[in-house]
XYZ file of C-alpha atoms in Angstrom:
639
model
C 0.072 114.763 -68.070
C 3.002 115.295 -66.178
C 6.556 115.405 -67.023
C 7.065 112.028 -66.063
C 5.649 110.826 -69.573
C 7.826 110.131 -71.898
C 8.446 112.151 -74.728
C 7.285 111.290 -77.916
C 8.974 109.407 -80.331
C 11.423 107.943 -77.332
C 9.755 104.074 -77.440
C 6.702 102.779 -78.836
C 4.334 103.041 -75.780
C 5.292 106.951 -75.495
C 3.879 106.927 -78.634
C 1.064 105.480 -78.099
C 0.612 107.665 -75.284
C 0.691 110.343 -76.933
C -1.875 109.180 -79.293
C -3.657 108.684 -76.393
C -3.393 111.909 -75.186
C -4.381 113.495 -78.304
C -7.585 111.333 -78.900
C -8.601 111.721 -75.359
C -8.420 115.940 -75.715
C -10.468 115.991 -78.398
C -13.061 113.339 -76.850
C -14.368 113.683 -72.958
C -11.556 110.686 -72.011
C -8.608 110.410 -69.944
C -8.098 112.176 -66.754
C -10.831 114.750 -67.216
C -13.710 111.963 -67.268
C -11.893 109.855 -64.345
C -12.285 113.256 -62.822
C -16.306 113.800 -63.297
C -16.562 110.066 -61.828
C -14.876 110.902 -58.366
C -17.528 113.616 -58.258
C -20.136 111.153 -57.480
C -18.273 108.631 -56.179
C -18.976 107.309 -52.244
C -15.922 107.005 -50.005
C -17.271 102.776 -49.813
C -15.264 100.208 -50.804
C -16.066 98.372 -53.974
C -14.664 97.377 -58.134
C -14.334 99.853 -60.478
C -13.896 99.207 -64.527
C -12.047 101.252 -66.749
C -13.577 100.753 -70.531
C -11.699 102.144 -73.762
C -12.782 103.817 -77.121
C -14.308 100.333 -78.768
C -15.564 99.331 -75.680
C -13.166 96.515 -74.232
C -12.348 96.888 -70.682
C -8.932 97.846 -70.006
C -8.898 97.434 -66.235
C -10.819 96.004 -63.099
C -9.313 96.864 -59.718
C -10.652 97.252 -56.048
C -10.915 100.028 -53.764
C -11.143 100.329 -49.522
C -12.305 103.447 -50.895
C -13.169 104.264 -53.961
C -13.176 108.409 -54.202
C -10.050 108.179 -53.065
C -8.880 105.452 -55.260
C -10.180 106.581 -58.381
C -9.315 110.259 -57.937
C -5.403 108.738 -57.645
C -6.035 108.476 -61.429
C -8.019 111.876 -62.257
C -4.105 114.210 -60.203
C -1.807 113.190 -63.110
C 1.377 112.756 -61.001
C 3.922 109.999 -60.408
C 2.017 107.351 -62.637
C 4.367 105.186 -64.541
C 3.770 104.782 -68.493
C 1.362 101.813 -68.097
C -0.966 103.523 -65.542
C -0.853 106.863 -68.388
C -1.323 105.145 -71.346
C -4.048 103.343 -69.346
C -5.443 106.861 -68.304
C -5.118 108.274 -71.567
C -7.417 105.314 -72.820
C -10.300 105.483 -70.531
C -13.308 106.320 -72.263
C -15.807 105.249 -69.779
C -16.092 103.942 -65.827
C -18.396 101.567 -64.011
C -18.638 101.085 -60.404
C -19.956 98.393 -57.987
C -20.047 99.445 -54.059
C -19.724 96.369 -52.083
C -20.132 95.781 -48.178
C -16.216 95.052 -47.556
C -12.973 95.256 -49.211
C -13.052 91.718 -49.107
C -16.261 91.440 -51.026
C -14.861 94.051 -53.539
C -11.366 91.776 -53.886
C -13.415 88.458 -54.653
C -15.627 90.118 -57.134
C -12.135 92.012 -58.656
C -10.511 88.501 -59.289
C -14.217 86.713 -60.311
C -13.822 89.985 -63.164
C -10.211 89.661 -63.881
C -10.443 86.177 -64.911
C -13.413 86.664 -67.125
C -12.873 89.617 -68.770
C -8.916 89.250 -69.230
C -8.161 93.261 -69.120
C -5.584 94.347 -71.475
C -3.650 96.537 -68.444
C -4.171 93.920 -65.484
C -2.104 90.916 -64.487
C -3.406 87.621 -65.760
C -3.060 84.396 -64.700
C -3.816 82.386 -67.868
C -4.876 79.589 -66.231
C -7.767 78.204 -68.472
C -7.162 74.794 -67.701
C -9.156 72.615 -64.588
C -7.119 70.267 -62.558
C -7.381 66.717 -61.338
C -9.293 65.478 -58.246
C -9.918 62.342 -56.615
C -13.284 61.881 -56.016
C -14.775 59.078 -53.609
C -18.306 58.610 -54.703
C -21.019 58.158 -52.070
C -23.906 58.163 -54.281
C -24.066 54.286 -54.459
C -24.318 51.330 -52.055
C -20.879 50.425 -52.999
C -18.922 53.976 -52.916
C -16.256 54.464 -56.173
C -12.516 55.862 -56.259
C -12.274 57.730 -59.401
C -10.467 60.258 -61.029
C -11.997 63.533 -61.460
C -11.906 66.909 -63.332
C -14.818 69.482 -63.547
C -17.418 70.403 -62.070
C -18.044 68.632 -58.445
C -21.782 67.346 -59.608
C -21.266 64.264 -58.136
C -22.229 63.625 -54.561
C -18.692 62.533 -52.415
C -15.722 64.028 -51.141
C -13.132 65.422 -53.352
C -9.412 65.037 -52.500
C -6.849 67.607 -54.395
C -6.365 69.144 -56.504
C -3.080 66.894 -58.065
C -0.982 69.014 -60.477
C -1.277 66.243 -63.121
C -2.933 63.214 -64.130
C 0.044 61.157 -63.743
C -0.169 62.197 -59.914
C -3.216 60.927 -59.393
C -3.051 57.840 -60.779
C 0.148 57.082 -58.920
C -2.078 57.456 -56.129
C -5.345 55.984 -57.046
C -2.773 52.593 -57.675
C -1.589 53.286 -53.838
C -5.564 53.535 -52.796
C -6.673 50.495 -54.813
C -3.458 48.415 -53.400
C -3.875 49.565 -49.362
C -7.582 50.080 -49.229
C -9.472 47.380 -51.826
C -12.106 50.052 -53.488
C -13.706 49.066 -56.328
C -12.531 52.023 -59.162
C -15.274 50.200 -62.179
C -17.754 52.357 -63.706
C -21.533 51.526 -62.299
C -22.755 49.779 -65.317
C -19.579 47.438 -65.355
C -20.444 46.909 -61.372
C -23.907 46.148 -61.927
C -23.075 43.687 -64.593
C -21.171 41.495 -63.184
C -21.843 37.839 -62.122
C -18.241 36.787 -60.482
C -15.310 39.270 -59.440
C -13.041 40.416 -62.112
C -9.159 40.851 -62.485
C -9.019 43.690 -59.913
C -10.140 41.147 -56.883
C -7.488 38.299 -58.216
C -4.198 40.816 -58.270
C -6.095 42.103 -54.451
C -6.815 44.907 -56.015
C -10.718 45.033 -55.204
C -12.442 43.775 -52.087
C -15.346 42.566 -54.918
C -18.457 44.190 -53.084
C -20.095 43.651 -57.100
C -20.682 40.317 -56.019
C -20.930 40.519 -51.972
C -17.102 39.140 -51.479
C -17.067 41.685 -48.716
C -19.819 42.710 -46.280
C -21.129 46.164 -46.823
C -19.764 47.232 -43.255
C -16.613 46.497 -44.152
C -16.250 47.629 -47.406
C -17.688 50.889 -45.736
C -15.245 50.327 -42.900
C -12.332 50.562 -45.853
C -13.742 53.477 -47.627
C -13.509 55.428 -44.072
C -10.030 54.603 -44.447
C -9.133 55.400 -47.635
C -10.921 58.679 -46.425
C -8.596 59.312 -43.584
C -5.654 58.324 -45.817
C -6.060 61.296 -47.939
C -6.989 63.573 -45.447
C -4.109 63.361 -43.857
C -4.134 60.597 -40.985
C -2.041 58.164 -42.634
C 0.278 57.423 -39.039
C -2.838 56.661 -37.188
C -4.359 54.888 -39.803
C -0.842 53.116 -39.998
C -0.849 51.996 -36.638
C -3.865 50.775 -36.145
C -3.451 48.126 -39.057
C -0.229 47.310 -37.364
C -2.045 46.660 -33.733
C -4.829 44.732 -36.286
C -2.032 42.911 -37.962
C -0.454 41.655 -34.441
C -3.784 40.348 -33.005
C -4.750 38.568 -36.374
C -1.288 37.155 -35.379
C -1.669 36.194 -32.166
C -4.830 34.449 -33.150
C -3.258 32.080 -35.349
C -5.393 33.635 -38.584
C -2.313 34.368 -40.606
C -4.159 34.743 -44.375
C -5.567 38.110 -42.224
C -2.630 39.602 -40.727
C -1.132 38.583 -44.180
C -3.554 41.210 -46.045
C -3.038 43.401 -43.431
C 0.991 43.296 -43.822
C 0.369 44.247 -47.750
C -1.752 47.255 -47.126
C 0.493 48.819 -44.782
C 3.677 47.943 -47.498
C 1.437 49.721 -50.054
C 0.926 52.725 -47.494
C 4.553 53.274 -46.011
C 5.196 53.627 -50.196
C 3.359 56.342 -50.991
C 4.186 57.773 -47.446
C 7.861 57.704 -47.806
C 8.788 58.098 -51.129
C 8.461 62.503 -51.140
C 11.721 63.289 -52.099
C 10.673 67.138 -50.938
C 8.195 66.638 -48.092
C 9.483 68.479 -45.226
C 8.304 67.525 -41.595
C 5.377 69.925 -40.217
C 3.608 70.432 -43.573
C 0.004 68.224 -43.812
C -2.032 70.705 -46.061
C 0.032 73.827 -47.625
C 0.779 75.369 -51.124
C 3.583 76.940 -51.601
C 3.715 79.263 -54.673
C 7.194 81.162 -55.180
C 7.505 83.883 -58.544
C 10.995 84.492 -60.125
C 11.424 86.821 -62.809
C 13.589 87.753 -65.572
C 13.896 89.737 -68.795
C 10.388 91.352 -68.295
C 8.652 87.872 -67.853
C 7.913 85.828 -65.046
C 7.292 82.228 -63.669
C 5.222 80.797 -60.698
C 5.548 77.795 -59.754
C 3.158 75.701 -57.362
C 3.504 73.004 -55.176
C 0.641 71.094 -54.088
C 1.119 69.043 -50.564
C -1.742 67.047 -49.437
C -2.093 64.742 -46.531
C 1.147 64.762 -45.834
C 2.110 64.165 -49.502
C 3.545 65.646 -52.480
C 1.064 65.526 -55.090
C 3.144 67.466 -57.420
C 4.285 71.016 -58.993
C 3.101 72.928 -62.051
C 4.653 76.634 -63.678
C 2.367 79.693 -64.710
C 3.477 82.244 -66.909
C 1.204 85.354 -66.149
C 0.728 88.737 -68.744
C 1.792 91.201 -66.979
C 3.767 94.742 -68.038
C 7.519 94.428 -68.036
C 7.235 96.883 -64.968
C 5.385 94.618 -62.397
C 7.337 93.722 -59.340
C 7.397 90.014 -57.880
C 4.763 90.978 -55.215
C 2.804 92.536 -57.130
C 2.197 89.432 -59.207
C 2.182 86.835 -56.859
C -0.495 88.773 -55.566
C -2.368 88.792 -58.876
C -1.570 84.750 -58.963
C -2.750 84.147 -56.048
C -6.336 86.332 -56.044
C -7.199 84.421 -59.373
C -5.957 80.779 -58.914
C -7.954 80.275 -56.043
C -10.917 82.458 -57.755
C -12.426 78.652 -58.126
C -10.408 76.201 -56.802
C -10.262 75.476 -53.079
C -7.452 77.028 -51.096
C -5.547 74.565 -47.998
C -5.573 75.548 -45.041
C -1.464 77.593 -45.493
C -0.062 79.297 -48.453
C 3.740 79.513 -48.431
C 4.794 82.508 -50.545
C 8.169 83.646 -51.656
C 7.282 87.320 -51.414
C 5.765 89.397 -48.698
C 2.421 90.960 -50.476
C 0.559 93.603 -49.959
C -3.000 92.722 -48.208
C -2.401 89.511 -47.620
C -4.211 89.449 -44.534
C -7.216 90.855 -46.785
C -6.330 87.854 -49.729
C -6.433 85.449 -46.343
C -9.571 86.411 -44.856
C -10.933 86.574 -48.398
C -10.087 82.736 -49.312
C -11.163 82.360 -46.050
C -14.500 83.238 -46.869
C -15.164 81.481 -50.023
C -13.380 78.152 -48.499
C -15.616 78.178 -45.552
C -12.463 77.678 -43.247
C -9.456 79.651 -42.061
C -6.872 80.369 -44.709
C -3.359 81.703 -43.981
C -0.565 83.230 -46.157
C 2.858 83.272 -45.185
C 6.166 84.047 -46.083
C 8.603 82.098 -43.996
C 11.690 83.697 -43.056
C 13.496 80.464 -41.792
C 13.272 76.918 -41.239
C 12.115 73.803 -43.394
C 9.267 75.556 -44.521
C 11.532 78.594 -46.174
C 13.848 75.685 -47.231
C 10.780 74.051 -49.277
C 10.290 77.861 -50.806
C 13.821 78.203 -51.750
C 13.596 74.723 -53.214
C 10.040 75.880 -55.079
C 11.789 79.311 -56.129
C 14.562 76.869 -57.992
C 11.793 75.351 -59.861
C 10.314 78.480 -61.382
C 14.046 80.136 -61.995
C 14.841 76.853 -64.322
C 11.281 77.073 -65.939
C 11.381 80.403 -66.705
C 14.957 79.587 -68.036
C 13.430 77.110 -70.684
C 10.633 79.393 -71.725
C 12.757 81.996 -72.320
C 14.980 79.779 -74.300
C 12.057 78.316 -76.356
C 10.833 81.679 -77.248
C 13.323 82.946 -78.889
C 13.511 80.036 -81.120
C 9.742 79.906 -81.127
C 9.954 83.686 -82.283
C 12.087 82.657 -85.034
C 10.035 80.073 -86.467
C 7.182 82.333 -86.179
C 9.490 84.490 -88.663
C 9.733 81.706 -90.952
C 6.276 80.926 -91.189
C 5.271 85.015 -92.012
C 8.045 84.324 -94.855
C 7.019 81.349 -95.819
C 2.659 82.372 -96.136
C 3.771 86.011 -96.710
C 1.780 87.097 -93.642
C 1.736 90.799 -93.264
C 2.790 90.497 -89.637
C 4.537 87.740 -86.939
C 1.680 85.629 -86.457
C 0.017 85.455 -83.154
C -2.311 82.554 -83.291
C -2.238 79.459 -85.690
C -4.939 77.008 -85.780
C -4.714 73.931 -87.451
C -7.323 71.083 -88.273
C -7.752 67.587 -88.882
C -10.436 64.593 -88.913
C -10.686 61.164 -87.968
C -13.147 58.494 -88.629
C -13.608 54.594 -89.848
C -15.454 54.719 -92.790
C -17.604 57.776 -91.275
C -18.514 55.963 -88.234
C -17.589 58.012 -84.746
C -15.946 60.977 -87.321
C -14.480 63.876 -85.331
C -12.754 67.168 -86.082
C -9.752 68.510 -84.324
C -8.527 71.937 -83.425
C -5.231 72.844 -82.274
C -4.154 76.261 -81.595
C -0.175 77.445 -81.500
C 1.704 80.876 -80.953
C 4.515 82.827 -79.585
C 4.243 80.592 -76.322
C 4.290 77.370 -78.384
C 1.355 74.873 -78.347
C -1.899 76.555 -76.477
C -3.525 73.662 -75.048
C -6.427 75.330 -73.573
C -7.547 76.271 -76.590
C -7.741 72.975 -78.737
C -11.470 72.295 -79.647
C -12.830 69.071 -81.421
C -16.085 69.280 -83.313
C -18.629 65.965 -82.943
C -19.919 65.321 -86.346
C -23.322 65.424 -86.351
C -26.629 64.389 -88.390
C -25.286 64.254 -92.797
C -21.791 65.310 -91.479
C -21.345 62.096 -89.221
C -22.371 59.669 -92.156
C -19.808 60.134 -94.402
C -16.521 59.076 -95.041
C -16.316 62.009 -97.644
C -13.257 64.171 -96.154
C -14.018 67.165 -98.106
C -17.559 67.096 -96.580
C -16.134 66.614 -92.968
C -13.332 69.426 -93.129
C -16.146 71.567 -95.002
C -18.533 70.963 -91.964
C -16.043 71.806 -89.497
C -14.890 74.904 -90.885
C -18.066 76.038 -91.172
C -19.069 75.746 -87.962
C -15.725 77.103 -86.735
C -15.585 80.150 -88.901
C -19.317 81.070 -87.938
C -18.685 81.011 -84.400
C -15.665 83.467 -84.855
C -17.857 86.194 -86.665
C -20.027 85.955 -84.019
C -17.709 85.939 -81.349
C -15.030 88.784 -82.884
C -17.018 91.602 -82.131
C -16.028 90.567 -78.499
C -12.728 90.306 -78.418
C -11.990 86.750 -79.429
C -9.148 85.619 -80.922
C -8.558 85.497 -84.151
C -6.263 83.099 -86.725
C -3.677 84.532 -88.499
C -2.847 81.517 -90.242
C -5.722 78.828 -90.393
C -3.746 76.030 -91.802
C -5.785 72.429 -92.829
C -4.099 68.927 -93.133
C -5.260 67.844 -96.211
C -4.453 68.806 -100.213
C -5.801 70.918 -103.011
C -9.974 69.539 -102.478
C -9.768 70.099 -99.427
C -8.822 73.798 -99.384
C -11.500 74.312 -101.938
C -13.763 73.453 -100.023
C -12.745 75.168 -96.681
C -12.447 78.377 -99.117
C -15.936 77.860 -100.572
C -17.376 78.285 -96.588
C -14.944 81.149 -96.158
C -16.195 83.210 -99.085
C -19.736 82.482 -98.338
C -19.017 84.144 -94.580
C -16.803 86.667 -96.121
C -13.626 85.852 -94.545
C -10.673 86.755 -97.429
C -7.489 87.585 -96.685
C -8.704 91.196 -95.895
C -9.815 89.825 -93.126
C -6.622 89.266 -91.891
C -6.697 85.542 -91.994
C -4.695 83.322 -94.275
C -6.073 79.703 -95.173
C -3.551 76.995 -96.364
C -3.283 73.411 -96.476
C -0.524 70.898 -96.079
C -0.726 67.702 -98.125
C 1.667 64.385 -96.738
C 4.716 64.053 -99.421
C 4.263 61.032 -101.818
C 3.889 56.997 -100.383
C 3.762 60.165 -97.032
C 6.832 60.651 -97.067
C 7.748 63.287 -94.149
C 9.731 66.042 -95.738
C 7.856 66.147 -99.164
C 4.917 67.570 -98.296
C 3.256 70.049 -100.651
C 1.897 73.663 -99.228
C -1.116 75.066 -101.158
C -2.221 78.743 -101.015
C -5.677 79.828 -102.771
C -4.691 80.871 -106.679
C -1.011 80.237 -106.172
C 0.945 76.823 -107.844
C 1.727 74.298 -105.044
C 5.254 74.680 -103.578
C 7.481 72.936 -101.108
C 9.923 73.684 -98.741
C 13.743 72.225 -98.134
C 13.853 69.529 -97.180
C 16.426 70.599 -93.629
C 14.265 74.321 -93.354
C 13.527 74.277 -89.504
C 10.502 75.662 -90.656
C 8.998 72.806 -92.729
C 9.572 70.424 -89.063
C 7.668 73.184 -87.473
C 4.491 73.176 -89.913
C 4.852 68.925 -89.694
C 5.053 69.137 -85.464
C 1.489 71.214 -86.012
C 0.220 69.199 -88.760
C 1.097 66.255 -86.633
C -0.067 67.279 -83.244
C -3.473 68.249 -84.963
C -3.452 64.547 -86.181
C -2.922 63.255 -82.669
C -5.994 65.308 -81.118
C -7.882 63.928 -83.540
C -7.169 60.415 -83.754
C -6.823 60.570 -79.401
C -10.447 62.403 -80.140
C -11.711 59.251 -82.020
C -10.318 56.885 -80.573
C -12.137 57.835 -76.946
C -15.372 58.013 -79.265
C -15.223 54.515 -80.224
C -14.340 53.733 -76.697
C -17.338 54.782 -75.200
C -19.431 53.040 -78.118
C -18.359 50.454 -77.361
C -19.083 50.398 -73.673
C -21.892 51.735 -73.620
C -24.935 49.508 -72.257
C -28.099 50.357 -74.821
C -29.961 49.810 -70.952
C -28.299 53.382 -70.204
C -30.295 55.346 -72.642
C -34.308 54.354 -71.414
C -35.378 56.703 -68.857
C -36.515 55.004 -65.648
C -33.870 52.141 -65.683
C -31.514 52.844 -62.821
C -28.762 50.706 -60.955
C -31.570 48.084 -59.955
C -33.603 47.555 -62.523
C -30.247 46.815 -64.814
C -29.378 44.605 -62.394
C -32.034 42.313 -62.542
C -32.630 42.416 -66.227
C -28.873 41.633 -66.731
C -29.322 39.279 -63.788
C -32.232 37.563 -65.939
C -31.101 37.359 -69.275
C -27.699 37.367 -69.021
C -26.961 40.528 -71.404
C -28.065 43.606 -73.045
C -28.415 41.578 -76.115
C -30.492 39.099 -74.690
C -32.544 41.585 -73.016
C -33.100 43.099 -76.534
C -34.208 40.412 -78.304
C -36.497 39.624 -75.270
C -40.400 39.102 -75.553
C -42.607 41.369 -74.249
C -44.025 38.827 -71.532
C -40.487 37.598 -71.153
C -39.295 41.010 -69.519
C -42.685 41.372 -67.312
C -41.142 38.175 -65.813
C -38.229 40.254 -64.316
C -38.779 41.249 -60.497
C -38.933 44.670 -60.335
C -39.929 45.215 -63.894
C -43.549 46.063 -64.050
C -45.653 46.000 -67.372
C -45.384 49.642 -68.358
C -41.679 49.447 -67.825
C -41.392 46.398 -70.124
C -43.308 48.021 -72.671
C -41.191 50.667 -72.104
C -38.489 48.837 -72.778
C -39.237 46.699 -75.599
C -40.949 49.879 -77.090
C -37.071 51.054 -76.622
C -35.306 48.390 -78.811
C -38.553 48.019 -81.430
C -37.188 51.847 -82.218
């Protein structure tokens, strides 16, 4: 190594470097292995991955050429400490030799995101974001929101940078255009319009208030809308509006007048829509203090559907570019990309990054970073954003840090903890019971990692708490030992809402797997105070007397925020449960009843729970509904 490496003893990662160093001389590691590799290696472009002693991969990065890349690593000169300890590390390489560099940098982000290297820059971005989906796989298409997958047959407008977003503009859609936004089974059920059609809301195609060409006429709009034509689409309601006019049919050019009101709404209230930009992101990074923050904007037909922060892990040495560029590889990794990204940094390849997204969105792509004008004015604006987020965060973790301090006092954890994960339950008298799993740390609530648990089988019939908490944990802690080997993460603190029973019998699952506090997690519970009174809650440790904190101890209004938030998962958990039971139509569940069929049968009797308690010969009467489908049926409700 050269003497660019810090001496030992000067800061903790010389140190480790030198460990490094002295575990990879007396193992084939480090530079010397890198250095066998180039041996072999093609001058091709492609992904190499750089593995360490227990097997984890440290690094994935792409190559025009990968002897010469790689053999960057194997010289030892003018690496900073990140890239040596990294070197130092490397116990093993693996290659793949693509056709192009842009092949190798889609496959680099695809790896980046799912392996989560300990030495590369990563996005975090674990959650999925909101679409709006126009179904066209029924007579009568659907506005909905969506998130997921795209299963469904349609087209898919986004993606919004919150829910809130896009229901501000499905209420826009459902006011200008009339599209029906009920479920199928609700449409199919219906025998006169609902609510929606009397506040002219819905055009009421469920019961043929509109012609199907033009309710498919208004769909084409509300297509058009969000793609972007909203000023032709504007004025040709206006010419519609005048000739309804003219012709004396006022209660037309009336309906007319309210759909372009609802339009020029949504249209004109942007309070940062700059002319010029249909379809663009714009993604600017600030940094401070070692971290950073990037912040998105998401423009859409013209429109501002809204702005959301990242905080990527990255080494305190990475420059702005260098992580925008990072951002930017993996957000789009499985989203779509619009047609112009406005960046606040000039990065490296980003023709490459262009023609890549290019590729995978099946349309031209282009990065820029404006130098003047309203579009650098809406980057300047975006760069504002992320400097005040980044602000905040930094400001919350320090206190968050400090609380963290509090609770490794308070549980006598041998280190600051990492990862908490707290758990709850909700059920009525065991019916739709659900467990809840919410997940905190040094960057305050992890949302992308809360998990409920469906009761299932014994576990869902009880109203036994003990049992339900005992079933959950079990589940949970048996995943983890499975999983650990691999690099998940594990609790430091697993901390149960609940009293004495029912840490007994989380601890009776946790002995029978073997997980003690040599194990490095810690299991408590926190039982409500008396009559629940917030701020008397007792804290129970396995063998140690309950005890209870002051009643003003910052900490103690940390522990209730998790204890709390855990409650609200579950109870939101439950609550959606009981929901769909309760909607549910039992004709959903028999295999060969589609849209039609449930049509006519509700059509016939009325209800599901007429069509249940119909005779055999009764539901061969149906049209459409042959004998082996009504014995199918009534075989279906005899079970």
């Amino acid at each position: 190594m050269t003497s660019s490496t810090p001496q030992s003893g000067s800061n903790p990662q010389s140190d480790e470097i030198d460990d490094a160093l002295e575990a990879s001389g007396q193992s084939l590691g480090g530079a010397k292995l890198i250095a066998d590799y180039v041996r072999n290696l093609p001058p091709k472009p492609g992904v190499y991955r750089m593995f360490g002693e227990d097997g984890a991969v440290l690094y994935v990065g792409k190559a025009r050429n990968l002897k010469n890349r790689v053999s960057n690593y194997a010289n030892g000169r003018g690496h900073s400490n990140r890239i040596a300890l990294m070197i130092a590390l490397t116990r093993k390489m693996e290659f793949v030799v693509t056709q192009t560099e842009t092949e190798a940098l889609l496959l680099e982000a695809n790896l980046i995101k799912s392996l989560k290297p300990r030495f590369n820059i990563l996005l975090r971005d674990d959650k999925s974001f909101p679409y709006i989906l126009i179904r066209k796989d029924h007579a009568a298409p659907q506005l909905t929101k969506h998130r997921g997958a795209r299963k469904a047959k349609g087209d898919y407008f986004g993606p919004f940078a919150s829910v809130g977003a896009v229901n501000q503009t499905l209420n826009t859609l459902q006011k200008a255009f009339l599209i029906r936004t009920c479920s199928d089974s609700v449409y199919e059920g219906r025998s006169r319009a609902c609510m929606l059609h009397q506040i002219k809301r819905c055009a009421g195609p469920c019961v043929d208030l509109i012609e199907p060409a033009a309710y498919d006429e208004l769909v084409k709009e509300a297509t058009d809308f969000l793609r972007g034509r909203s000023n032709a689409l504007r004025q040709d309601l206006q010419d519609r509006m005048a000739e309804a006019s003219e012709a004396m049919d006022f209660e037309t050019a009336a309906k007319l007048r309210d759909r372009i009101r609802a339009i020029a709404a949504v249209t004109t209230d942007q309070g940062i829509n700059p002319d010029g930009v249909e379809e663009a992101d714009v993604v600017a990074v600030h940094q401070d203090g070692g971290k950073s923050c990037v912040q998105i904007f998401f423009f859409r037909a013209g429109q501002n559907w809204g702005n959301q922060s990242f905080f990527p892990r990255h080494d305190s040495e990475a420059e702005p570019a260098e992580v925008l560029a990072a951002f930017v590889a993996q957000f789009y990794d499985d989203k779509p990309a619009p047609a112009l990204i406005l960046l606040s940094h000039e990065i490296e390849d980003a023709e490459l990054l262009g023609e890549a997204l290019s590729l995978r969105a099946d349309r031209k792509v282009v990065l820029h970073t404006p130098r003047r004008g309203e579009k650098r004015k809406l980057v300047d604006r975006t760069l504002t954003n992320a400097r005040e987020s980044l602000a905040r965060r930094l400001s919350e973790s320090a206190t968050q840090t400090q609380l963290l301090k509090g609770v490794q006092r308070v549980f006598d954890l041998p280190d600051l903890p990492q990862r908490i994960e707290v758990y709850d339950n909700s059920h009525i008298q065991g019916t739709n019971a659900l467990g809840a799993m919410i997940v905190a740390g040094p960057d305050g609530f992890e949302k992308n990692h809360y998990r409920r648990f469906n009761m299932k089988g014994d576990d869902a019939a009880t109203n036994d708490d003990f049992a339900m908490m005992k079933a959950m944990l079990k589940r949970r802690f048996s995943r983890l030992l499975k999983e650990r080997d691999d690099g998940a993460p594990v609790p430091d603190l697993v901390l149960i809402d609940g009293g004495k029973g029912q840490l007994s019998s989380v601890m009776e699952i946790a002995e029978e797997l073997g997980i003690t506090a040599d194990t490095g997690i810690t299991i408590a519970a926190i039982a409500k105070g008396p009559e629940r009174d917030a701020g008397r809650e007792a804290f129970y440790l396995p063998g140690k007397p309950p005890f209870k904190l002051p009643m003003k101890d910052p900490v103690l209004y940390y522990l209730q925020r998790l204890r709390d938030e855990a409650h609200r998962f579950a109870i939101g958990g439950h609550r959606a449960k009981r929901k769909k039971q309760m909607t549910d139509n039992p004709l959903d569940g028999i295999d060969g009843i589609g849209p039609s069929r449930k049509k006519a049968l509700l059509a016939y009797f009325g209800s599901a729970k007429a069509v249940r308690n119909a005779a055999l010969a009764d539901l061969e009467s149906v049209d459409g509904i042959s004998k082996a489908m009504a014995k199918k049926i009534h075989d279906w409700f005899q079970k």
